């Protein structure tokens, strides 16, 4: 057994990360009704800059892509300018930041859709899940199935948002192919009953994700793209009858595209790692780029998995909420602060930018 630690530099494409600890994407619903991130978001991300890489909260590629109240977008000039404040603040502190791009598909509500339209999905199957809308949690709306001729527009929305990300100063983008949102709705047959080229076989169900990845790679370069997947997660009421062959194929095709990392939620997102049998090593074998592991990691598990050669980088989600200096705390063995669940979604600075570092806590 070798003796690697999380606290050594790692080359991620053109970037040098000072450590192997990544901040996982975390939706916090504070972009306001304009869906524009502001100074508060800039302060929040800047506080967490000691992560090897920051991945932002999920950010919609179009108005139709929104599924929760007050989540930011990246499809208007005002949103590009808002995100520029964030990237400037992070870069000023020597950090690196990718933006996570999403389309929520059926995980939305008519009150969040342009002109109160039905949310879109591969098939007209309502998700058994809730969304955060009108300052509370509500059942998602009944979706309508996307027409075949609408899919190029969705691919193009991702492409344009990636171009906007570069204009906003991001170091790269993460395509959200996980957690029951649109791209995963196409991948998993519990949500996809199409009979055209985007439904049925393993290849067909992977098609939209792969088209998006190829378009984004053409736009900004594969070395600036990660893709997040969650093969066995039931998040947002989704299911898949054949995750192993489905995701083995996806890993092979993403490898051929040369994207820089594959971000894998191992197990149920935020829940048990062993929710269903799945051979994650099969993805690692097929994808030669960086394997970014997530879900339920702590320092010991991450260090063990690193030394077993199972992953290169580790994304921590919940631990970053209450610990802006998570890297330093893990390095020194300091205790981790808990976050307040009441301030996760929405609100202002409270429970967002007011969690102290260890040093700040000591002087309070
Ligand atoms: C408040 C909160 C918001 C989240 N938002 C996102 C998101 O925007 N995009 C995403 O892919 N995952 C999101 N997740 C999932 C996390 O990225 C991560 O997969 C999960 O918390 C498991 O990692 P952990 O055990 O280190 O917390 C969110 C999780 C939480 C707790």
Short mmCIF file of C-alpha atoms and ligand atoms in Angstrom, two decimals:
data_model
loop_
_atom_site.label_atom_id
_atom_site.label_comp_id
_atom_site.label_asym_id
_atom_site.label_seq_id
_atom_site.Cartn_x
_atom_site.Cartn_y
_atom_site.Cartn_z
CA UNK A 1 0.00 0.00 0.00
CA UNK A 2 1.31 3.40 -0.97
CA UNK A 3 0.97 6.31 1.37
CA UNK A 4 -0.74 9.12 -0.47
CA UNK A 5 -2.71 11.84 1.27
CA UNK A 6 -5.50 14.16 0.20
CA UNK A 7 -3.22 17.12 0.84
CA UNK A 8 -0.93 16.80 -2.14
CA UNK A 9 -1.25 18.65 -5.46
CA UNK A 10 -3.09 17.03 -8.34
CA UNK A 11 -3.00 17.93 -12.04
CA UNK A 12 -6.54 18.20 -13.39
CA UNK A 13 -6.12 18.90 -17.10
CA UNK A 14 -4.52 22.34 -17.34
CA UNK A 15 -5.16 23.11 -13.66
CA UNK A 16 -3.00 22.29 -10.67
CA UNK A 17 -5.14 21.60 -7.63
CA UNK A 18 -3.33 22.13 -4.30
CA UNK A 19 -5.15 19.13 -2.83
CA UNK A 20 -7.55 16.34 -3.74
CA UNK A 21 -10.53 17.76 -1.87
CA UNK A 22 -13.36 19.10 -4.02
CA UNK A 23 -16.41 21.03 -2.87
CA UNK A 24 -19.45 19.19 -4.20
CA UNK A 25 -22.25 21.14 -5.87
CA UNK A 26 -24.72 22.45 -3.28
CA UNK A 27 -27.95 24.24 -4.14
CA UNK A 28 -28.63 27.05 -1.68
CA UNK A 29 -31.44 29.06 -3.35
CA UNK A 30 -30.10 32.52 -2.72
CA UNK A 31 -29.90 34.01 -6.20
CA UNK A 32 -33.11 36.03 -5.70
CA UNK A 33 -35.95 36.38 -8.14
CA UNK A 34 -33.56 37.67 -10.83
CA UNK A 35 -31.74 34.33 -10.59
CA UNK A 36 -28.45 36.26 -10.50
CA UNK A 37 -25.72 35.38 -8.00
CA UNK A 38 -24.36 38.42 -6.19
CA UNK A 39 -21.86 39.58 -3.59
CA UNK A 40 -23.15 37.10 -1.04
CA UNK A 41 -22.44 34.14 -3.32
CA UNK A 42 -19.02 35.61 -4.09
CA UNK A 43 -18.23 35.77 -0.37
CA UNK A 44 -19.53 32.22 0.22
CA UNK A 45 -17.41 30.63 -2.49
CA UNK A 46 -14.37 32.77 -1.66
CA UNK A 47 -14.55 31.51 1.94
CA UNK A 48 -14.22 27.92 0.65
CA UNK A 49 -11.39 28.54 -1.79
CA UNK A 50 -8.90 26.27 -0.03
CA UNK A 51 -10.69 23.33 -1.67
CA UNK A 52 -8.64 21.89 -4.52
CA UNK A 53 -11.62 22.65 -6.75
CA UNK A 54 -14.96 24.33 -6.11
CA UNK A 55 -18.00 23.13 -8.02
CA UNK A 56 -20.88 25.58 -7.83
CA UNK A 57 -24.50 24.89 -7.04
CA UNK A 58 -26.51 23.62 -10.01
CA UNK A 59 -27.14 26.47 -12.45
CA UNK A 60 -29.81 26.44 -15.11
CA UNK A 61 -28.97 26.61 -18.81
CA UNK A 62 -32.30 28.22 -19.74
CA UNK A 63 -35.50 29.50 -18.16
CA UNK A 64 -37.15 26.14 -18.88
CA UNK A 65 -34.32 24.37 -17.03
CA UNK A 66 -35.33 25.80 -13.63
CA UNK A 67 -36.91 23.57 -11.02
CA UNK A 68 -36.46 25.34 -7.71
CA UNK A 69 -37.02 28.87 -6.50
CA UNK A 70 -34.10 31.32 -6.53
CA UNK A 71 -31.51 29.06 -8.16
CA UNK A 72 -29.07 30.90 -10.42
CA UNK A 73 -28.94 30.76 -14.20
CA UNK A 74 -26.25 31.30 -16.79
CA UNK A 75 -28.22 32.37 -19.86
CA UNK A 76 -28.50 36.18 -19.50
CA UNK A 77 -25.90 38.96 -19.50
CA UNK A 78 -26.88 39.85 -15.93
CA UNK A 79 -26.23 36.28 -14.81
CA UNK A 80 -22.85 36.24 -16.57
CA UNK A 81 -21.97 39.48 -14.78
CA UNK A 82 -23.16 38.07 -11.45
CA UNK A 83 -21.08 34.94 -11.83
CA UNK A 84 -18.07 37.09 -12.81
CA UNK A 85 -18.13 38.51 -9.29
CA UNK A 86 -17.94 34.96 -7.93
CA UNK A 87 -15.09 33.79 -10.17
CA UNK A 88 -13.13 37.00 -9.56
CA UNK A 89 -13.47 36.58 -5.78
CA UNK A 90 -12.36 32.94 -5.96
CA UNK A 91 -9.45 33.62 -8.30
CA UNK A 92 -8.31 36.58 -6.18
CA UNK A 93 -7.84 34.09 -3.36
CA UNK A 94 -5.96 31.68 -5.62
CA UNK A 95 -8.83 29.21 -6.13
CA UNK A 96 -10.32 27.24 -9.03
CA UNK A 97 -14.03 26.96 -9.81
CA UNK A 98 -16.28 24.98 -12.18
CA UNK A 99 -19.96 25.74 -12.62
CA UNK A 100 -22.45 22.88 -12.55
CA UNK A 101 -24.88 23.19 -15.47
CA UNK A 102 -28.32 21.62 -15.19
CA UNK A 103 -31.67 21.23 -16.74
CA UNK A 104 -34.09 19.84 -14.17
CA UNK A 105 -36.54 18.37 -16.68
CA UNK A 106 -39.60 17.03 -14.87
CA UNK A 107 -38.39 18.08 -11.40
CA UNK A 108 -40.12 21.44 -11.68
CA UNK A 109 -43.35 23.25 -11.09
CA UNK A 110 -45.59 25.30 -13.38
CA UNK A 111 -45.03 28.33 -11.13
CA UNK A 112 -41.32 28.24 -12.08
CA UNK A 113 -41.79 27.67 -15.80
CA UNK A 114 -42.06 30.40 -18.47
CA UNK A 115 -45.73 31.28 -18.92
CA UNK A 116 -46.74 28.61 -16.43
CA UNK A 117 -46.04 25.84 -18.94
CA UNK A 118 -45.72 22.19 -17.99
CA UNK A 119 -42.16 21.08 -17.17
CA UNK A 120 -40.52 18.96 -19.87
CA UNK A 121 -39.34 15.34 -19.65
CA UNK A 122 -38.42 12.39 -21.86
CA UNK A 123 -41.89 10.94 -21.21
CA UNK A 124 -45.02 12.31 -19.57
CA UNK A 125 -44.35 10.58 -16.25
CA UNK A 126 -44.58 12.65 -13.12
CA UNK A 127 -41.69 12.29 -10.67
CA UNK A 128 -42.46 11.13 -7.14
CA UNK A 129 -40.65 14.04 -5.58
CA UNK A 130 -41.05 17.57 -4.29
CA UNK A 131 -39.53 20.85 -5.23
CA UNK A 132 -38.88 24.11 -3.36
CA UNK A 133 -41.24 26.74 -4.74
CA UNK A 134 -43.28 29.64 -3.30
CA UNK A 135 -41.15 29.41 -0.13
CA UNK A 136 -42.10 25.83 0.64
CA UNK A 137 -41.93 22.28 -0.65
CA UNK A 138 -44.56 21.24 -3.21
CA UNK A 139 -45.16 18.16 -5.34
CA UNK A 140 -43.69 18.61 -8.82
CA UNK A 141 -46.04 19.28 -11.72
CA UNK A 142 -47.16 16.82 -14.40
CA UNK A 143 -44.59 17.04 -17.22
CA UNK A 144 -45.05 16.82 -20.97
CA UNK A 145 -42.84 14.68 -23.21
CA UNK A 146 -40.29 16.58 -25.27
CA UNK A 147 -40.74 16.42 -29.04
CA UNK A 148 -37.82 14.99 -30.97
CA UNK A 149 -37.24 18.31 -32.70
CA UNK A 150 -36.85 20.10 -29.35
CA UNK A 151 -33.77 18.12 -28.30
CA UNK A 152 -31.22 20.01 -30.44
CA UNK A 153 -32.36 23.19 -28.69
CA UNK A 154 -31.62 21.67 -25.30
CA UNK A 155 -28.17 20.57 -26.46
CA UNK A 156 -27.61 24.08 -27.70
CA UNK A 157 -28.69 25.59 -24.38
CA UNK A 158 -25.94 23.60 -22.65
CA UNK A 159 -23.44 24.67 -25.31
CA UNK A 160 -24.35 28.33 -24.93
CA UNK A 161 -24.29 28.16 -21.13
CA UNK A 162 -20.79 26.66 -21.32
CA UNK A 163 -19.66 29.52 -23.54
CA UNK A 164 -21.24 31.91 -21.03
CA UNK A 165 -19.38 30.13 -18.23
CA UNK A 166 -16.07 30.86 -19.88
CA UNK A 167 -17.18 34.47 -20.44
CA UNK A 168 -17.96 34.63 -16.71
CA UNK A 169 -14.43 33.49 -15.84
CA UNK A 170 -15.06 29.87 -14.82
CA UNK A 171 -12.21 27.38 -15.12
CA UNK A 172 -14.60 24.79 -16.51
CA UNK A 173 -18.08 23.30 -16.30
CA UNK A 174 -19.62 20.21 -14.79
CA UNK A 175 -22.55 18.76 -16.74
CA UNK A 176 -25.21 17.58 -14.30
CA UNK A 177 -26.08 14.08 -15.42
CA UNK A 178 -27.15 12.91 -11.95
CA UNK A 179 -29.85 13.00 -9.25
CA UNK A 180 -32.95 12.51 -11.34
CA UNK A 181 -32.70 15.65 -13.48
CA UNK A 182 -33.24 15.88 -17.24
CA UNK A 183 -30.13 14.13 -18.55
CA UNK A 184 -30.56 11.30 -16.05
CA UNK A 185 -34.28 11.13 -16.85
CA UNK A 186 -33.24 10.18 -20.38
CA UNK A 187 -30.62 7.69 -19.14
CA UNK A 188 -32.86 5.77 -16.71
CA UNK A 189 -35.76 3.75 -18.03
CA UNK A 190 -37.96 4.49 -15.03
CA UNK A 191 -38.43 7.97 -16.52
CA UNK A 192 -37.82 7.26 -20.22
CA UNK A 193 -40.36 5.28 -22.22
CA UNK A 194 -39.56 6.81 -25.59
CA UNK A 195 -39.58 4.71 -28.73
CA UNK A 196 -37.43 7.06 -30.85
CA UNK A 197 -33.61 7.37 -31.02
CA UNK A 198 -33.53 8.68 -27.42
CA UNK A 199 -35.28 5.78 -25.71
CA UNK A 200 -35.10 2.01 -25.41
CA UNK A 201 -31.54 0.73 -25.78
CA UNK A 202 -28.56 1.61 -23.58
CA UNK A 203 -27.12 3.61 -26.49
CA UNK A 204 -30.33 5.52 -27.12
CA UNK A 205 -30.88 6.48 -23.50
CA UNK A 206 -27.30 7.78 -23.21
CA UNK A 207 -27.62 9.80 -26.42
CA UNK A 208 -28.75 13.15 -25.00
CA UNK A 209 -26.04 13.25 -22.31
CA UNK A 210 -23.39 12.33 -24.87
CA UNK A 211 -24.64 14.91 -27.36
CA UNK A 212 -24.54 17.57 -24.66
CA UNK A 213 -21.01 16.55 -23.61
CA UNK A 214 -19.79 16.56 -27.22
CA UNK A 215 -21.33 19.97 -27.92
CA UNK A 216 -19.89 21.48 -24.77
CA UNK A 217 -16.48 19.93 -25.55
CA UNK A 218 -16.56 21.44 -29.00
CA UNK A 219 -17.40 24.81 -27.49
CA UNK A 220 -14.92 25.07 -24.59
CA UNK A 221 -12.57 22.05 -24.89
CA UNK A 222 -12.90 18.62 -23.28
CA UNK A 223 -10.15 19.41 -20.76
CA UNK A 224 -12.51 21.87 -19.09
CA UNK A 225 -15.47 19.51 -18.71
CA UNK A 226 -16.54 17.14 -15.98
CA UNK A 227 -19.71 15.04 -15.97
CA UNK A 228 -21.59 14.03 -12.83
CA UNK A 229 -23.50 10.75 -12.74
CA UNK A 230 -25.35 8.81 -10.02
CA UNK A 231 -25.88 5.30 -11.42
CA UNK A 232 -27.86 3.79 -8.55
CA UNK A 233 -29.25 6.84 -6.81
CA UNK A 234 -33.03 6.98 -6.51
CA UNK A 235 -32.84 10.76 -6.00
CA UNK A 236 -35.96 12.58 -7.16
CA UNK A 237 -37.98 9.45 -7.61
CA UNK A 238 -36.04 7.78 -10.42
CA UNK A 239 -35.18 4.16 -11.18
CA UNK A 240 -33.10 2.20 -13.68
CA UNK A 241 -33.48 -1.49 -14.48
CA UNK A 242 -29.97 -1.93 -15.93
CA UNK A 243 -27.52 0.56 -14.39
CA UNK A 244 -24.35 -1.49 -14.88
CA UNK A 245 -24.38 -1.89 -18.67
CA UNK A 246 -25.91 1.57 -19.03
CA UNK A 247 -23.17 3.32 -17.08
CA UNK A 248 -20.34 1.13 -18.38
CA UNK A 249 -21.30 2.37 -21.84
CA UNK A 250 -21.52 5.99 -20.68
CA UNK A 251 -18.06 5.76 -19.07
CA UNK A 252 -16.62 4.36 -22.31
CA UNK A 253 -18.16 7.07 -24.46
CA UNK A 254 -17.17 9.90 -22.12
CA UNK A 255 -13.66 8.47 -22.10
CA UNK A 256 -13.60 8.63 -25.90
CA UNK A 257 -14.65 12.30 -25.71
CA UNK A 258 -11.66 12.99 -23.42
CA UNK A 259 -13.52 14.94 -20.75
CA UNK A 260 -11.32 15.74 -17.78
CA UNK A 261 -13.27 14.09 -14.97
CA UNK A 262 -16.07 11.69 -14.21
CA UNK A 263 -17.85 12.63 -10.97
CA UNK A 264 -19.58 9.62 -9.51
CA UNK A 265 -22.15 9.72 -6.72
CA UNK A 266 -21.60 6.30 -5.22
CA UNK A 267 -24.91 5.05 -3.80
CA UNK A 268 -28.01 7.05 -2.88
CA UNK A 269 -27.20 10.75 -2.99
CA UNK A 270 -26.70 11.85 0.60
CA UNK A 271 -27.79 8.39 1.75
CA UNK A 272 -26.42 4.85 1.96
CA UNK A 273 -23.40 4.06 -0.20
CA UNK A 274 -24.61 0.45 -0.57
CA UNK A 275 -28.18 1.19 -1.65
CA UNK A 276 -27.92 -1.24 -4.61
CA UNK A 277 -25.25 -3.52 -6.00
CA UNK A 278 -23.01 -1.75 -8.50
CA UNK A 279 -19.41 -2.19 -9.57
CA UNK A 280 -17.94 1.31 -9.55
CA UNK A 281 -14.53 -0.14 -10.43
CA UNK A 282 -15.99 -0.99 -13.82
CA UNK A 283 -16.39 2.74 -14.46
CA UNK A 284 -12.90 3.48 -13.19
CA UNK A 285 -11.48 0.88 -15.59
CA UNK A 286 -13.34 2.30 -18.57
CA UNK A 287 -12.70 5.98 -17.87
CA UNK A 288 -9.01 6.88 -18.05
CA UNK A 289 -9.39 10.50 -16.94
CA UNK A 290 -9.82 11.68 -13.37
CA UNK A 291 -12.30 9.78 -11.22
CA UNK A 292 -13.95 12.12 -8.72
CA UNK A 293 -15.74 10.15 -6.01
CA UNK A 294 -18.59 11.44 -3.86
CA UNK A 295 -21.10 10.42 -1.26
CA UNK A 296 -20.59 9.92 2.43
CA UNK A 297 -16.82 10.37 2.40
CA UNK A 298 -14.84 11.38 5.43
CA UNK A 299 -11.09 11.74 5.71
CA UNK A 300 -10.44 8.10 6.58
CA UNK A 301 -12.60 6.60 3.84
CA UNK A 302 -11.23 9.00 1.22
CA UNK A 303 -7.62 8.32 2.21
CA UNK A 304 -8.20 4.57 2.15
CA UNK A 305 -9.91 4.68 -1.26
CA UNK A 306 -7.16 6.92 -2.64
CA UNK A 307 -4.47 4.48 -1.57
CA UNK A 308 -6.43 1.58 -3.02
CA UNK A 309 -6.37 3.40 -6.35
CA UNK A 310 -10.17 3.64 -6.45
CA UNK A 311 -10.40 7.40 -7.04
CA UNK A 312 -8.23 10.46 -7.67
CA UNK A 313 -10.31 13.23 -6.13
CA UNK A 314 -13.04 13.30 -3.47
CA UNK A 315 -16.00 15.65 -3.35
CA UNK A 316 -17.36 16.64 0.05
CA UNK A 317 -20.82 18.15 0.14
CA UNK A 318 -22.53 18.60 3.49
CA UNK A 319 -19.25 19.03 5.36
CA UNK A 320 -18.45 22.19 3.36
CA UNK A 321 -21.67 23.93 4.42
CA UNK A 322 -20.69 24.54 8.04
CA UNK A 323 -16.92 24.38 7.55
CA UNK A 324 -15.58 27.01 5.15
CA UNK A 325 -12.07 25.86 6.16
CA UNK A 326 -12.86 22.15 5.72
CA UNK A 327 -9.46 21.42 4.14
CA UNK A 328 -7.59 22.87 7.10
CA UNK A 329 -9.84 21.06 9.59
CA UNK A 330 -9.33 17.71 7.88
CA UNK A 331 -5.60 18.30 7.72
CA UNK A 332 -5.27 19.11 11.40
CA UNK A 333 -7.89 16.68 12.68
CA UNK A 334 -9.98 19.53 14.07
CA UNK A 335 -13.64 18.85 14.83
CA UNK A 336 -16.18 19.60 12.13
CA UNK A 337 -19.04 22.02 12.73
CA UNK A 338 -22.60 20.90 11.98
CA UNK A 339 -24.81 22.96 9.69
CA UNK A 340 -28.25 24.29 10.49
CA UNK A 341 -30.83 22.43 8.33
CA UNK A 342 -33.29 25.34 8.66
CA UNK A 343 -31.07 27.66 6.61
CA UNK A 344 -30.10 25.31 3.79
CA UNK A 345 -32.48 26.58 1.14
CA UNK A 346 -33.12 30.26 0.71
CA UNK A 347 -32.58 33.25 2.98
CA UNK A 348 -29.51 35.44 3.23
CA UNK A 349 -26.17 35.42 5.00
CA UNK A 350 -27.43 33.48 7.99
CA UNK A 351 -26.44 29.84 7.67
CA UNK A 352 -24.58 30.68 4.45
CA UNK A 353 -21.62 32.99 4.92
CA UNK A 354 -21.61 33.21 8.72
CA UNK A 355 -20.09 29.83 9.59
CA UNK A 356 -16.73 30.71 11.14
CA UNK A 357 -13.37 29.20 10.38
CA UNK A 358 -11.60 27.59 13.31
CA UNK A 359 -9.45 30.67 13.72
CA UNK A 360 -12.50 32.95 13.68
CA UNK A 361 -14.34 30.73 16.15
CA UNK A 362 -11.36 30.93 18.51
CA UNK A 363 -11.49 34.73 18.62
CA UNK A 364 -15.26 35.01 18.99
C1 LIG B 1 -28.13 21.29 0.52
C2 LIG B 1 -27.70 20.38 -0.58
C3 LIG B 1 -27.76 20.83 -1.89
C4 LIG B 1 -27.33 20.01 -2.93
N1 LIG B 1 -27.31 20.51 -4.22
C5 LIG B 1 -26.79 19.78 -5.23
C6 LIG B 1 -26.66 20.32 -6.53
O1 LIG B 1 -26.96 21.49 -6.79
N2 LIG B 1 -26.16 19.52 -7.49
C7 LIG B 1 -25.78 18.22 -7.25
O2 LIG B 1 -25.33 17.53 -8.17
N3 LIG B 1 -25.88 17.70 -6.01
C8 LIG B 1 -26.35 18.44 -5.01
N4 LIG B 1 -26.38 17.92 -3.73
C9 LIG B 1 -25.76 16.61 -3.47
C10 LIG B 1 -24.31 16.80 -3.01
O3 LIG B 1 -23.52 17.34 -4.05
C11 LIG B 1 -23.67 15.46 -2.60
O4 LIG B 1 -23.77 14.55 -3.65
C12 LIG B 1 -24.30 14.86 -1.36
O5 LIG B 1 -24.44 15.83 -0.33
C13 LIG B 1 -23.47 13.67 -0.84
O6 LIG B 1 -22.15 14.10 -0.51
P1 LIG B 1 -21.72 14.29 1.05
O7 LIG B 1 -21.97 12.96 1.70
O8 LIG B 1 -20.27 14.66 1.02
O9 LIG B 1 -22.60 15.36 1.62
C14 LIG B 1 -26.85 18.70 -2.67
C15 LIG B 1 -26.82 18.24 -1.35
C16 LIG B 1 -27.24 19.07 -0.31
C17 LIG B 1 -27.14 18.55 1.11
#
